[in-house]
Structure formats: C-alpha cells, structure tokens
Coordinates of N, CA and C in Angstrom, one line a residue:
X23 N -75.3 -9.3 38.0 CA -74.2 -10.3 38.2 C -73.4 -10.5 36.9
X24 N -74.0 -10.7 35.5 CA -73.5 -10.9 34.6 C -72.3 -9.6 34.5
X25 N -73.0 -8.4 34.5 CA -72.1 -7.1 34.5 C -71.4 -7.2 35.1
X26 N -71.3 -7.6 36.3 CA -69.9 -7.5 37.3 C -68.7 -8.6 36.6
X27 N -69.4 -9.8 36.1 CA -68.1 -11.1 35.6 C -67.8 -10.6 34.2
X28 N -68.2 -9.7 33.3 CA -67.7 -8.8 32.3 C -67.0 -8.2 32.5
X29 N -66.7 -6.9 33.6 CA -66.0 -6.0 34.1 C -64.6 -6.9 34.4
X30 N -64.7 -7.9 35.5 CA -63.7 -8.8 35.9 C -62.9 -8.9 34.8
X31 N -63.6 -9.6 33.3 CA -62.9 -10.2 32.1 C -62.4 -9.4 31.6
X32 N -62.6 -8.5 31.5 CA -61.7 -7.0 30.7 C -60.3 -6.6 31.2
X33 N -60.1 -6.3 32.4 CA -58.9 -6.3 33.1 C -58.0 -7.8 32.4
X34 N -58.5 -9.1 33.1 CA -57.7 -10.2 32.4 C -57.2 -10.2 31.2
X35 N -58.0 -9.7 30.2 CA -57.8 -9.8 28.8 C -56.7 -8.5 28.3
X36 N -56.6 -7.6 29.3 CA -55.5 -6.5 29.2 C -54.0 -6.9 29.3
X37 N -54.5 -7.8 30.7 CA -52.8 -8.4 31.7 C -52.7 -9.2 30.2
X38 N -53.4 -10.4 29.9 CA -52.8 -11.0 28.5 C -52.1 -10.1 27.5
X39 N -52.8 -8.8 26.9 CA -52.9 -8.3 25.8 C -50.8 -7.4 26.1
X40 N -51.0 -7.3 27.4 CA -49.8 -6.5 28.4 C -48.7 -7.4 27.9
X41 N -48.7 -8.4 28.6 CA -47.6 -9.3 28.6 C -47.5 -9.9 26.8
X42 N -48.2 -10.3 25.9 CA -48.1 -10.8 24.9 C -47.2 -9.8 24.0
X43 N -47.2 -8.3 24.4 CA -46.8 -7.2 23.7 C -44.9 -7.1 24.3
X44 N -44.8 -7.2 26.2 CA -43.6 -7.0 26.5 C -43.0 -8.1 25.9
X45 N -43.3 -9.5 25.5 CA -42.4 -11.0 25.0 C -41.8 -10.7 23.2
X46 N -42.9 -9.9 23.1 CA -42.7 -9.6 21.5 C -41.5 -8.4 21.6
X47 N -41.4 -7.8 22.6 CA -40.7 -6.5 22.5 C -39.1 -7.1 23.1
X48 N -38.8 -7.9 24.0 CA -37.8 -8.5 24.3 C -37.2 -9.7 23.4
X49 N -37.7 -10.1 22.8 CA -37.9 -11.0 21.6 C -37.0 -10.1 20.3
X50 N -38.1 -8.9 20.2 CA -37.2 -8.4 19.4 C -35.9 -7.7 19.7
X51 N -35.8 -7.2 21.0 CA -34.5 -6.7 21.2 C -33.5 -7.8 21.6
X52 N -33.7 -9.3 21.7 CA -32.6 -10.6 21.6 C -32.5 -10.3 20.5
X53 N -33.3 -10.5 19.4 CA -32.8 -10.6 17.7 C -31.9 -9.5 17.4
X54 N -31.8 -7.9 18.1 CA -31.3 -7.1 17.5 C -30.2 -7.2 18.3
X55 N -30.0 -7.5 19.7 CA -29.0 -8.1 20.2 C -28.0 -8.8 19.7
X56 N -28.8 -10.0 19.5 CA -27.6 -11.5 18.4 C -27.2 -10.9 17.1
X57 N -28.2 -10.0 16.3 CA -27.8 -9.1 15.1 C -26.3 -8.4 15.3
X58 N -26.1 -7.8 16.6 CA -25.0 -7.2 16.5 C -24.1 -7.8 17.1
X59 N -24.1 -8.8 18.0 CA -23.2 -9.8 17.9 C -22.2 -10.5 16.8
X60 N -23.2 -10.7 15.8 CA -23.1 -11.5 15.0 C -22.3 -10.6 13.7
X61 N -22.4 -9.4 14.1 CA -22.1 -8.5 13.2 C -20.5 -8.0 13.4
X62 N -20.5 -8.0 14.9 CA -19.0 -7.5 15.7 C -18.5 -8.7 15.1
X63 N -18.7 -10.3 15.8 CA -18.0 -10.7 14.8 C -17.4 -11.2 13.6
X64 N -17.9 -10.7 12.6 CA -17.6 -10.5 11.7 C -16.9 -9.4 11.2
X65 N -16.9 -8.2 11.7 CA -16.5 -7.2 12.0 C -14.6 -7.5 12.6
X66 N -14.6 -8.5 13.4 CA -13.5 -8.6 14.4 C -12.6 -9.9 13.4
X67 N -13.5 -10.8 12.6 CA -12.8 -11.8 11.7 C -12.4 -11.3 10.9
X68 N -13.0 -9.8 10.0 CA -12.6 -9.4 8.7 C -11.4 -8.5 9.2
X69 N -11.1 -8.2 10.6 CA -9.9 -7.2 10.9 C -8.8 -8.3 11.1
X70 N -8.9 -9.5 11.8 CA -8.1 -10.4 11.9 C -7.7 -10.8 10.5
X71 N -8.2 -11.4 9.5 CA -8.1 -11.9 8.2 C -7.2 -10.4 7.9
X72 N -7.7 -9.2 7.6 CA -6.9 -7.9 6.6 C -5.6 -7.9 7.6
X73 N -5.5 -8.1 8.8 CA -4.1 -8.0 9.5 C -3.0 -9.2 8.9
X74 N -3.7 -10.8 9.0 CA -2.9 -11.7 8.4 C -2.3 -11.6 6.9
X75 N -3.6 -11.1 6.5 CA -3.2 -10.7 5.1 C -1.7 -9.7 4.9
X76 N -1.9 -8.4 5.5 CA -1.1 -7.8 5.7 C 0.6 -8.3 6.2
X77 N 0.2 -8.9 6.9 CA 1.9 -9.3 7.6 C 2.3 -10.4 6.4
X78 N 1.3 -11.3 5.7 CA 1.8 -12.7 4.9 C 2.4 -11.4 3.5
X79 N 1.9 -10.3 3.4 CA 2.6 -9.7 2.1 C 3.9 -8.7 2.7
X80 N 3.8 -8.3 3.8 CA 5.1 -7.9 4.1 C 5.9 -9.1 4.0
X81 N 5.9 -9.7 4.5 CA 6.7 -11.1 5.0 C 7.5 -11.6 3.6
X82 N 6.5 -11.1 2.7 CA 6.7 -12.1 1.4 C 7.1 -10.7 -0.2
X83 N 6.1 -10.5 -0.5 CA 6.2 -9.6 -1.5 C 6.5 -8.3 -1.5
X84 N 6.6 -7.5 -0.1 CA 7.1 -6.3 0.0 C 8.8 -6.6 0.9
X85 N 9.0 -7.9 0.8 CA 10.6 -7.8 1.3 C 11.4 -8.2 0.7
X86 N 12.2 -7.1 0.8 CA 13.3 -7.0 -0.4 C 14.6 -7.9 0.1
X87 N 15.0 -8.5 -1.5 CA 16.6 -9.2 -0.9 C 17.4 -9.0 -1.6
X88 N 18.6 -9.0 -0.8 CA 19.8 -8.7 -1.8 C 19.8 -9.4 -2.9
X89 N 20.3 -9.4 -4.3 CA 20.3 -9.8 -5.2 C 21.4 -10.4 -5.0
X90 N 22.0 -11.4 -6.5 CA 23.3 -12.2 -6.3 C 23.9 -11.8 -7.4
X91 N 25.2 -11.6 -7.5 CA 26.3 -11.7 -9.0 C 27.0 -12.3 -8.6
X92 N 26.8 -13.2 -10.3 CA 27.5 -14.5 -9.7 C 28.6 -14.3 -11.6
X93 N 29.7 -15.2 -11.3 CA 30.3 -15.9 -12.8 C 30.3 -16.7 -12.9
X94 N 29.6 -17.5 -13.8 CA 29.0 -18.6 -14.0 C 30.3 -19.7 -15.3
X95 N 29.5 -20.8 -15.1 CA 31.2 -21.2 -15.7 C 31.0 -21.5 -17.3
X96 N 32.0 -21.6 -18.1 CA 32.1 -21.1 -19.1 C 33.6 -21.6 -19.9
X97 N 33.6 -21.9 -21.0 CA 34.7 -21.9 -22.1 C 35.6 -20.3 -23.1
X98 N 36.3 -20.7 -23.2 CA 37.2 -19.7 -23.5 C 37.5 -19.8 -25.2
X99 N 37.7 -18.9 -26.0 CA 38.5 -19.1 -27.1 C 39.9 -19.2 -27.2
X100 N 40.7 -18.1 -26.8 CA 42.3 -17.9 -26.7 C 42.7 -18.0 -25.9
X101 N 43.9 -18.8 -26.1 CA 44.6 -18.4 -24.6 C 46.2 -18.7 -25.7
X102 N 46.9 -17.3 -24.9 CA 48.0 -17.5 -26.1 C 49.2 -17.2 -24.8
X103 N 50.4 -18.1 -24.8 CA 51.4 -18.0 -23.5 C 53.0 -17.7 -24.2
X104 N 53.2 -17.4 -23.5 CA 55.0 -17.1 -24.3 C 56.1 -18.2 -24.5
X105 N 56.8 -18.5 -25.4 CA 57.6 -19.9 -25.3 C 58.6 -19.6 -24.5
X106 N 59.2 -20.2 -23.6 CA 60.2 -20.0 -22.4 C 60.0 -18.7 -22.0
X107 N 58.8 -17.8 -21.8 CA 58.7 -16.5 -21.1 C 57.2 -16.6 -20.3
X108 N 57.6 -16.5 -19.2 CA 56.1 -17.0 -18.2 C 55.0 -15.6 -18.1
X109 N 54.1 -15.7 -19.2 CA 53.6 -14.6 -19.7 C 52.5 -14.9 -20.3
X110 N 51.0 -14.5 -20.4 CA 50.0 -15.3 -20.9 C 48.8 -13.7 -21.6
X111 N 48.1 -13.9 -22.9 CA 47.2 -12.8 -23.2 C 46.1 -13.9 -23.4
X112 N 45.2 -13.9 -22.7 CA 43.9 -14.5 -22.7 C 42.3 -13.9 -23.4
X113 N 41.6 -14.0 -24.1 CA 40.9 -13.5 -24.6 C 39.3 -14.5 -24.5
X114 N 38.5 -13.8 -23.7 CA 37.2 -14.3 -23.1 C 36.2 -13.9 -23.6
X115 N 34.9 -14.3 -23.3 CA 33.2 -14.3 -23.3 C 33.1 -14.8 -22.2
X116 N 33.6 -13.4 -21.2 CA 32.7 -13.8 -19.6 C 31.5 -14.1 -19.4
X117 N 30.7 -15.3 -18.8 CA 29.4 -15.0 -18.6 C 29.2 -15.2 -17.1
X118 N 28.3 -14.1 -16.9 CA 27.9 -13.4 -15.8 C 26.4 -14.1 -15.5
X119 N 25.9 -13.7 -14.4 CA 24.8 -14.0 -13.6 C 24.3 -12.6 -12.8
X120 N 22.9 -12.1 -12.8 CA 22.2 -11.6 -12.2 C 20.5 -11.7 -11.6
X121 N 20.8 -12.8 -10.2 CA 19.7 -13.2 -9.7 C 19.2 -12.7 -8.9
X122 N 17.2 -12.4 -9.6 CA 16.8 -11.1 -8.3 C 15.6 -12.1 -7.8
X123 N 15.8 -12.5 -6.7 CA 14.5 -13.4 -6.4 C 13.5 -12.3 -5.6
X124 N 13.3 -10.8 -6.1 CA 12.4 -10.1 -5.4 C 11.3 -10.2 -6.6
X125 N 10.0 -9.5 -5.7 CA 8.8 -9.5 -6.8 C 8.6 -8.1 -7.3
X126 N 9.9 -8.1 -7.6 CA 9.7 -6.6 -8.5 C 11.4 -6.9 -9.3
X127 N 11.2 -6.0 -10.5 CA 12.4 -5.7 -11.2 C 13.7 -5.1 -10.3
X128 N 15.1 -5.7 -10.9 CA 15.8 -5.1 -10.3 C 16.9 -4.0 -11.3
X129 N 16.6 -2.9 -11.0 CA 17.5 -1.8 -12.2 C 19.1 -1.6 -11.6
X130 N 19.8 -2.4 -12.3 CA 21.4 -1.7 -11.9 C 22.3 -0.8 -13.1
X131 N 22.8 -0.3 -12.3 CA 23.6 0.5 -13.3 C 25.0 -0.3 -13.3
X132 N 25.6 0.6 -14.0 CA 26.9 0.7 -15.6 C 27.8 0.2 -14.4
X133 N 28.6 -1.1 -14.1 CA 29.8 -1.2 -13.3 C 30.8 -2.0 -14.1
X134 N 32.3 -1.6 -13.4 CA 33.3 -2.5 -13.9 C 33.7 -3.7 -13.2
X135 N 33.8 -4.6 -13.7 CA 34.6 -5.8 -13.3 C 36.1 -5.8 -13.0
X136 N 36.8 -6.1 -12.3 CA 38.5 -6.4 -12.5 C 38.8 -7.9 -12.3
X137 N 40.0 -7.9 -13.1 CA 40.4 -9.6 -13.1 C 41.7 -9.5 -11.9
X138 N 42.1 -10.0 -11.0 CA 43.5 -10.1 -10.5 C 44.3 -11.5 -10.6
X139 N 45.4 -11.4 -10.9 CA 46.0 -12.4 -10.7 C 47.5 -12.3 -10.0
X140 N 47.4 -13.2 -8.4 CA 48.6 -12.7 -7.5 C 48.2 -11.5 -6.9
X141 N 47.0 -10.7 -6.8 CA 46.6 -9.5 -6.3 C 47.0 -8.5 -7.4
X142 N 47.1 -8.6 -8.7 CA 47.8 -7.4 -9.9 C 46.6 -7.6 -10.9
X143 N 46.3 -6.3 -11.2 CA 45.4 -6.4 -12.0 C 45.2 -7.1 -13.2
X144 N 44.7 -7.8 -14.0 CA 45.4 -8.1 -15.5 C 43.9 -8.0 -16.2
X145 N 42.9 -7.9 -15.8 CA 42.1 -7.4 -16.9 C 40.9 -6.4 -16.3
X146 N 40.2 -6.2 -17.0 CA 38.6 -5.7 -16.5 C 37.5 -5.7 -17.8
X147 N 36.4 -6.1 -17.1 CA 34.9 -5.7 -18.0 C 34.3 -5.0 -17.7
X148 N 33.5 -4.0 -18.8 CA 32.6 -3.2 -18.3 C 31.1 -3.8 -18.0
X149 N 30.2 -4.1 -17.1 CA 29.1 -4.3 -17.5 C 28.0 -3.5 -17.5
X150 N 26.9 -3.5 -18.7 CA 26.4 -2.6 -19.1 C 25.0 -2.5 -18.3
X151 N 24.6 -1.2 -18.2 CA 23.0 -1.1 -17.2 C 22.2 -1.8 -18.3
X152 N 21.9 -2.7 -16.8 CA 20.1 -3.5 -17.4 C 19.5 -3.8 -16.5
X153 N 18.4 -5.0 -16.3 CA 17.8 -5.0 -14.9 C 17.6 -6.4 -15.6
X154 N 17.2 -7.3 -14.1 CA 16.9 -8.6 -14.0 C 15.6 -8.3 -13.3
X155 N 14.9 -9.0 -14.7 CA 13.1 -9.2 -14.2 C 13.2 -9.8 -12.8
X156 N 11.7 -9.8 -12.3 CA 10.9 -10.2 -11.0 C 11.7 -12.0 -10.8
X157 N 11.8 -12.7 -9.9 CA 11.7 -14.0 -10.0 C 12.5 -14.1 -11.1
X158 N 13.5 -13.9 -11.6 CA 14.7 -14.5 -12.4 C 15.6 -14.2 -12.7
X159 N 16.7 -14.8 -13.3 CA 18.2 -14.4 -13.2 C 18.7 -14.0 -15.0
X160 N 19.1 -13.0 -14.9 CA 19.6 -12.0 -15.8 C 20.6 -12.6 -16.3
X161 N 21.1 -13.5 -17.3 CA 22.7 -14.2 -18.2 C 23.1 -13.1 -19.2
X162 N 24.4 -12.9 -19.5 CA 24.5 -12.2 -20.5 C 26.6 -12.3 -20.3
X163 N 27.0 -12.2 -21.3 CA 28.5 -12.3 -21.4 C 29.1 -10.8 -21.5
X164 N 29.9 -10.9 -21.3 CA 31.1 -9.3 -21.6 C 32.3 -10.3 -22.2
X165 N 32.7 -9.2 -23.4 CA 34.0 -9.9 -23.7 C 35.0 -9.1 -22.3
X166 N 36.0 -10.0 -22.6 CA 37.4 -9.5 -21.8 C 38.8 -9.7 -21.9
X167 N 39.9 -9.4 -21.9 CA 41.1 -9.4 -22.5 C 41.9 -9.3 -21.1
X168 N 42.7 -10.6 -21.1 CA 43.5 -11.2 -19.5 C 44.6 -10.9 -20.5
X169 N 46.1 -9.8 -19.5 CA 47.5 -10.1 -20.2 C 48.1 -9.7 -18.6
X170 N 49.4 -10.7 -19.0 CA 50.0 -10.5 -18.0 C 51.2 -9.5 -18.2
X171 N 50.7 -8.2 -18.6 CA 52.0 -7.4 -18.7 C 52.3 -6.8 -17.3
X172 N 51.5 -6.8 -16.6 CA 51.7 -6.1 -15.1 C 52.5 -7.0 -14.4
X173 N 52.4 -8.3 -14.6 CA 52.9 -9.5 -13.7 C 54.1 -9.8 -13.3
X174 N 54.8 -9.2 -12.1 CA 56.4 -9.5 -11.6 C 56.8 -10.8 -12.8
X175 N 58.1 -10.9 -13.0 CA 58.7 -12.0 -13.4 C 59.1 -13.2 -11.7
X176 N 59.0 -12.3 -11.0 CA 59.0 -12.6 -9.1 C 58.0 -13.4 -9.0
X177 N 57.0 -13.5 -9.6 CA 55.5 -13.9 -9.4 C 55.9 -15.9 -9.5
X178 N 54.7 -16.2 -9.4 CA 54.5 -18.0 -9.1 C 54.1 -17.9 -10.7
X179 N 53.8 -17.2 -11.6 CA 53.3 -17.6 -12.7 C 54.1 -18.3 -13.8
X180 N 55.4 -18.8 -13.4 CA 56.0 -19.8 -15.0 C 55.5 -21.1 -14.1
X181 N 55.1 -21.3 -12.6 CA 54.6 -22.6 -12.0 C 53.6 -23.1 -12.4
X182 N 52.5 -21.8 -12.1 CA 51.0 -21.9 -12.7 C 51.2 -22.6 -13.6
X183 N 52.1 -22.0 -15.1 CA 51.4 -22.3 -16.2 C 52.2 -23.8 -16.7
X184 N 53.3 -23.7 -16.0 CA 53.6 -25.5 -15.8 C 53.1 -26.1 -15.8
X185 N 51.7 -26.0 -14.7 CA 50.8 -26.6 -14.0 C 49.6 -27.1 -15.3
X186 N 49.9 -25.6 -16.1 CA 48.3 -25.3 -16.8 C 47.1 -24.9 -16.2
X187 N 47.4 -24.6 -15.2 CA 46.3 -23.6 -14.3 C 46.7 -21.9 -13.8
X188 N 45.4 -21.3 -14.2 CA 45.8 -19.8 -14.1 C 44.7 -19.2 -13.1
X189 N 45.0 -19.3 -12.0 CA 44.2 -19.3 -10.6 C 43.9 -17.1 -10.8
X190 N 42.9 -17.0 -10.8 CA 42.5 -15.7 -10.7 C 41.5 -15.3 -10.0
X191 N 41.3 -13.9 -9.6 CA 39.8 -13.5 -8.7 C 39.5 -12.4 -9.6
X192 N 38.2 -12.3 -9.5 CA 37.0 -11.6 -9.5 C 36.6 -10.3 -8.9
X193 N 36.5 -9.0 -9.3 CA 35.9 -8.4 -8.3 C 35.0 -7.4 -8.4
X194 N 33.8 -7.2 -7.8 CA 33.0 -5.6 -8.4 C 32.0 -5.8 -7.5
X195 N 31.1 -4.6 -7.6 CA 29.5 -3.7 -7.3 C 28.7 -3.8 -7.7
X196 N 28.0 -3.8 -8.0 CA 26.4 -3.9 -8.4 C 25.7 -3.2 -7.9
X197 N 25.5 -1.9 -8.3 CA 24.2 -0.7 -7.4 C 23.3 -0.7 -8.8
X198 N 22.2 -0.8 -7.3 CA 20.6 -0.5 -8.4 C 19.9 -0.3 -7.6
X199 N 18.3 -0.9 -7.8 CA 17.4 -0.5 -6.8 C 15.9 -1.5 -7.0
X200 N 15.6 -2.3 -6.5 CA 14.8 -3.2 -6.9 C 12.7 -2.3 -6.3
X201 N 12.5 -2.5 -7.6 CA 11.1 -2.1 -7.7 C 9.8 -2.3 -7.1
X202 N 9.3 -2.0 -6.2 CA 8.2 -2.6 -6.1 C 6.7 -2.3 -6.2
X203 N 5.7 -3.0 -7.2 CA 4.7 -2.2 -7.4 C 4.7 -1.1 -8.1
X204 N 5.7 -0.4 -8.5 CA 5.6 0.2 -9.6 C 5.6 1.8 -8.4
X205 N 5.7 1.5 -7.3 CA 5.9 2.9 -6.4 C 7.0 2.7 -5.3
X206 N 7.2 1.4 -4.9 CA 8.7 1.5 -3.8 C 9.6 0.8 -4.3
X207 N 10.6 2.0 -4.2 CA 12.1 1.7 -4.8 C 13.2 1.3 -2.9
X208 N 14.1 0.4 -3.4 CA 15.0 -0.1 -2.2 C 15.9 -0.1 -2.6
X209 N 17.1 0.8 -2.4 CA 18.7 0.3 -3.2 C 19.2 -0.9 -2.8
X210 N 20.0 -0.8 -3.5 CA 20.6 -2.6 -3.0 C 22.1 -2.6 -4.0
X211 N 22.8 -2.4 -2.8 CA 24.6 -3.0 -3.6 C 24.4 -4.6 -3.4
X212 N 25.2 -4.9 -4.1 CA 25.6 -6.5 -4.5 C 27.2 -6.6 -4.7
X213 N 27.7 -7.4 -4.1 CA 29.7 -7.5 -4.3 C 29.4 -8.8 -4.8
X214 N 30.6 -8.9 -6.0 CA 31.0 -9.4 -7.0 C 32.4 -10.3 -6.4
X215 N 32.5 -11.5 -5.7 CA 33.9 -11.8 -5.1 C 34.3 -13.1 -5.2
X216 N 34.8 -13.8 -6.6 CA 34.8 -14.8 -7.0 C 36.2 -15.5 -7.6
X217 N 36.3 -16.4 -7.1 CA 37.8 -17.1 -7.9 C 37.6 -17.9 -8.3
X218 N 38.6 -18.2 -9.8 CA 38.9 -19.4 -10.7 C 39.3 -19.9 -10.9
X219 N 39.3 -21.0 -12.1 CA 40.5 -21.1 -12.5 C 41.1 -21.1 -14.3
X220 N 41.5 -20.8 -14.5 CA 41.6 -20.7 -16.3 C 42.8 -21.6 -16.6
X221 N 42.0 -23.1 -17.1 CA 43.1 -24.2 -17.8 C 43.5 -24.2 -19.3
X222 N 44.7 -24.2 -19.2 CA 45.3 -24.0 -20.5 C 44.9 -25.1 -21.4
X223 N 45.1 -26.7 -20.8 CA 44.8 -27.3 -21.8 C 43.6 -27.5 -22.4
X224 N 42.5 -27.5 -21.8 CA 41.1 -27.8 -22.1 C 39.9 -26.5 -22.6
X225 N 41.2 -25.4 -22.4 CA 40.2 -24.2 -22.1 C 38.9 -24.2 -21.3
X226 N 39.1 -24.2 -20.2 CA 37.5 -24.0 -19.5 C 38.3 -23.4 -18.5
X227 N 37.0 -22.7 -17.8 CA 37.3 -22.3 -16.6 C 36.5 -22.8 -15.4
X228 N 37.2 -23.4 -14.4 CA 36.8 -24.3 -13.3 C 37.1 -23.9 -12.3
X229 N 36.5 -24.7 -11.4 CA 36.2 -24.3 -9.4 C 36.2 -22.8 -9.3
X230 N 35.1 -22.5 -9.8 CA 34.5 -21.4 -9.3 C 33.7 -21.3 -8.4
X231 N 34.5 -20.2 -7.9 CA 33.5 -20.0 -6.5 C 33.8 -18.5 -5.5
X232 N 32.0 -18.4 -5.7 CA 31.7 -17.3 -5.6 C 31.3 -17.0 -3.8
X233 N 31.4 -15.8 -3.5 CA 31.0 -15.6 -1.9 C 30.1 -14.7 -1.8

C-alpha cells in the first residue's frame, strides 16, 4: 500500500516541477518581450528627436538670407558750389553698411557704386572685396568725389541748391557667396538702391532711404 501512495506522489511532484518550469519560461519571454518594447521605443524617440533636430537646423542655421547694403548716414567735409553758376564739386567719406545675419561669413567681391543726380551720373565709388562675419554688419567708408559737370544747365539744380538740398540716388551689386560650415557655399547678389539728401548748410546727409 505504502508503494502504491509513493508511485502516486511522483507523478504530482513532476506536474509541479512541469508547470513551475513553463511560468519561469513565459516570465522570461514577457521580460524579453517588454525588453524590446522598451527598446523600439527608444529606438522610435531617438529617430523623432534626430528628425526635429534636423529640420530646427535647416530652418535655422543652414538657411541662407539675402544680405543687406545699406548707406548709412553720415557728415560730409566739402561741399564747394559756383557763385551765380548752378554747379556743385562735393567731396565725401561714404559710409556704407554690410549686414549678414547668416551663420556663416559672407565673401563679396570688388563692386562699384554710382551717384546720380536728375538720373546723370555725377560720381562713383569703388568698394573694395571683404566679407561681413557670421551675425554682423560690416561699416567701412569709401571716399567719393560728387561734380556736377555732366549736369544740363536745363536741370532743377540752381532750385535744389536755392533750396540747399541736393536730392541724389544710389546705386550698385553686391556678389558673393555666404559660407557655411566651412563646406556650403550659396551665392547671393544684394542691390544697392538708395536716395538722399546732401545739405549745403549743415553738411549732413539726410532722409535716407534705402529699398
């Protein structure tokens, strides 16, 4: 009898030994389950995050903007006019403006300025190749020499200078190429299109304004 309820206990102690082994083995394959869950995502956050990343530096640091030339306002030394001949030789320290709000250097080359007045030419500057660092604006003067030898005696200018005002425009280019990272280059013209005014009595030049 005893032999028979020993026999019985063996089998039970198997079905236990059975099942305690499949909980451990399902147990572990949840763990390695939630493991790769847990792994995707993070896998799926770090591709979302390098995409945002990506677009916030396109958006920002890899886009390029036109630059500005501007003429900025300014005092004059000479201004010498004709006695009863409506005729004027002006002699300046243009100062200029070159603002690059991109995050790279901006390189332009060698361009000329022209002065008009009445649509006739009466002077020009040369401005010389340089570049305007990352995030700021490049100042620098050109001298220049205004005469009105081109100027009809037909013209409004013995009114102007009645007036004491010598209403003139601006005009030029600016080719370069703004840098980025030290491997992408982007050309970029810039127009120069600005009017003034050049007062006799005070020497300054006022209401400028640039487009």
């Amino acid at each position: 009898m005893a032999e028979k309820e020993q026999q019985q206990a063996y089998p039970l102690a198997d079905g236990y030994t059975r099942s305690d082994a499949e909980a451990a083995t399902a147990n572990s394959k949840e763990l390695r389950r939630q493991k790769r869950k847990k792994w995707l995502l993070y896998g799926i956050a770090f591709v979302i995050f390098q995409t945002a990343i990506i677009v916030l530096f396109s958006l920002t640091i890899m886009k390029v903007k036109t630059p500005k030339f501007r003429i900025r306002p300014f005092a004059y030394n000479t201004l010498m006019t004709g006695p009863g001949v409506p005729e004027f030789n002006v002699n300046m320290n243009v100062q200029f403006g070159v603002k690059n709000t991109n995050f790279g250097p901006y390189k332009y080359d060698s361009t000329t300025v022209y002065f008009y007045y009445d649509d006739i030419q009466v002077g020009s500057a040369v401005i010389p190749k340089s570049k305007a660092s990352f995030l700021s604006t490049k100042k620098f003067a050109v001298p220049v020499n205004l005469t009105s030898a081109n100027v009809s005696s037909a013209s409004n200018l013995a009114n102007d200078l009645s007036k004491g005002i010598l209403p003139l425009t601006i005009k030029s280019t600016l080719s370069g190429k703004v840098e980025l990272m030290l491997i992408f280059k982007k050309k970029k013209m810039v127009d120069l299109s600005c009017a003034m005014d050049v007062t006799t009595s005070n020497r300054e030049i006022q209401n400028v304004n640039c487009q």
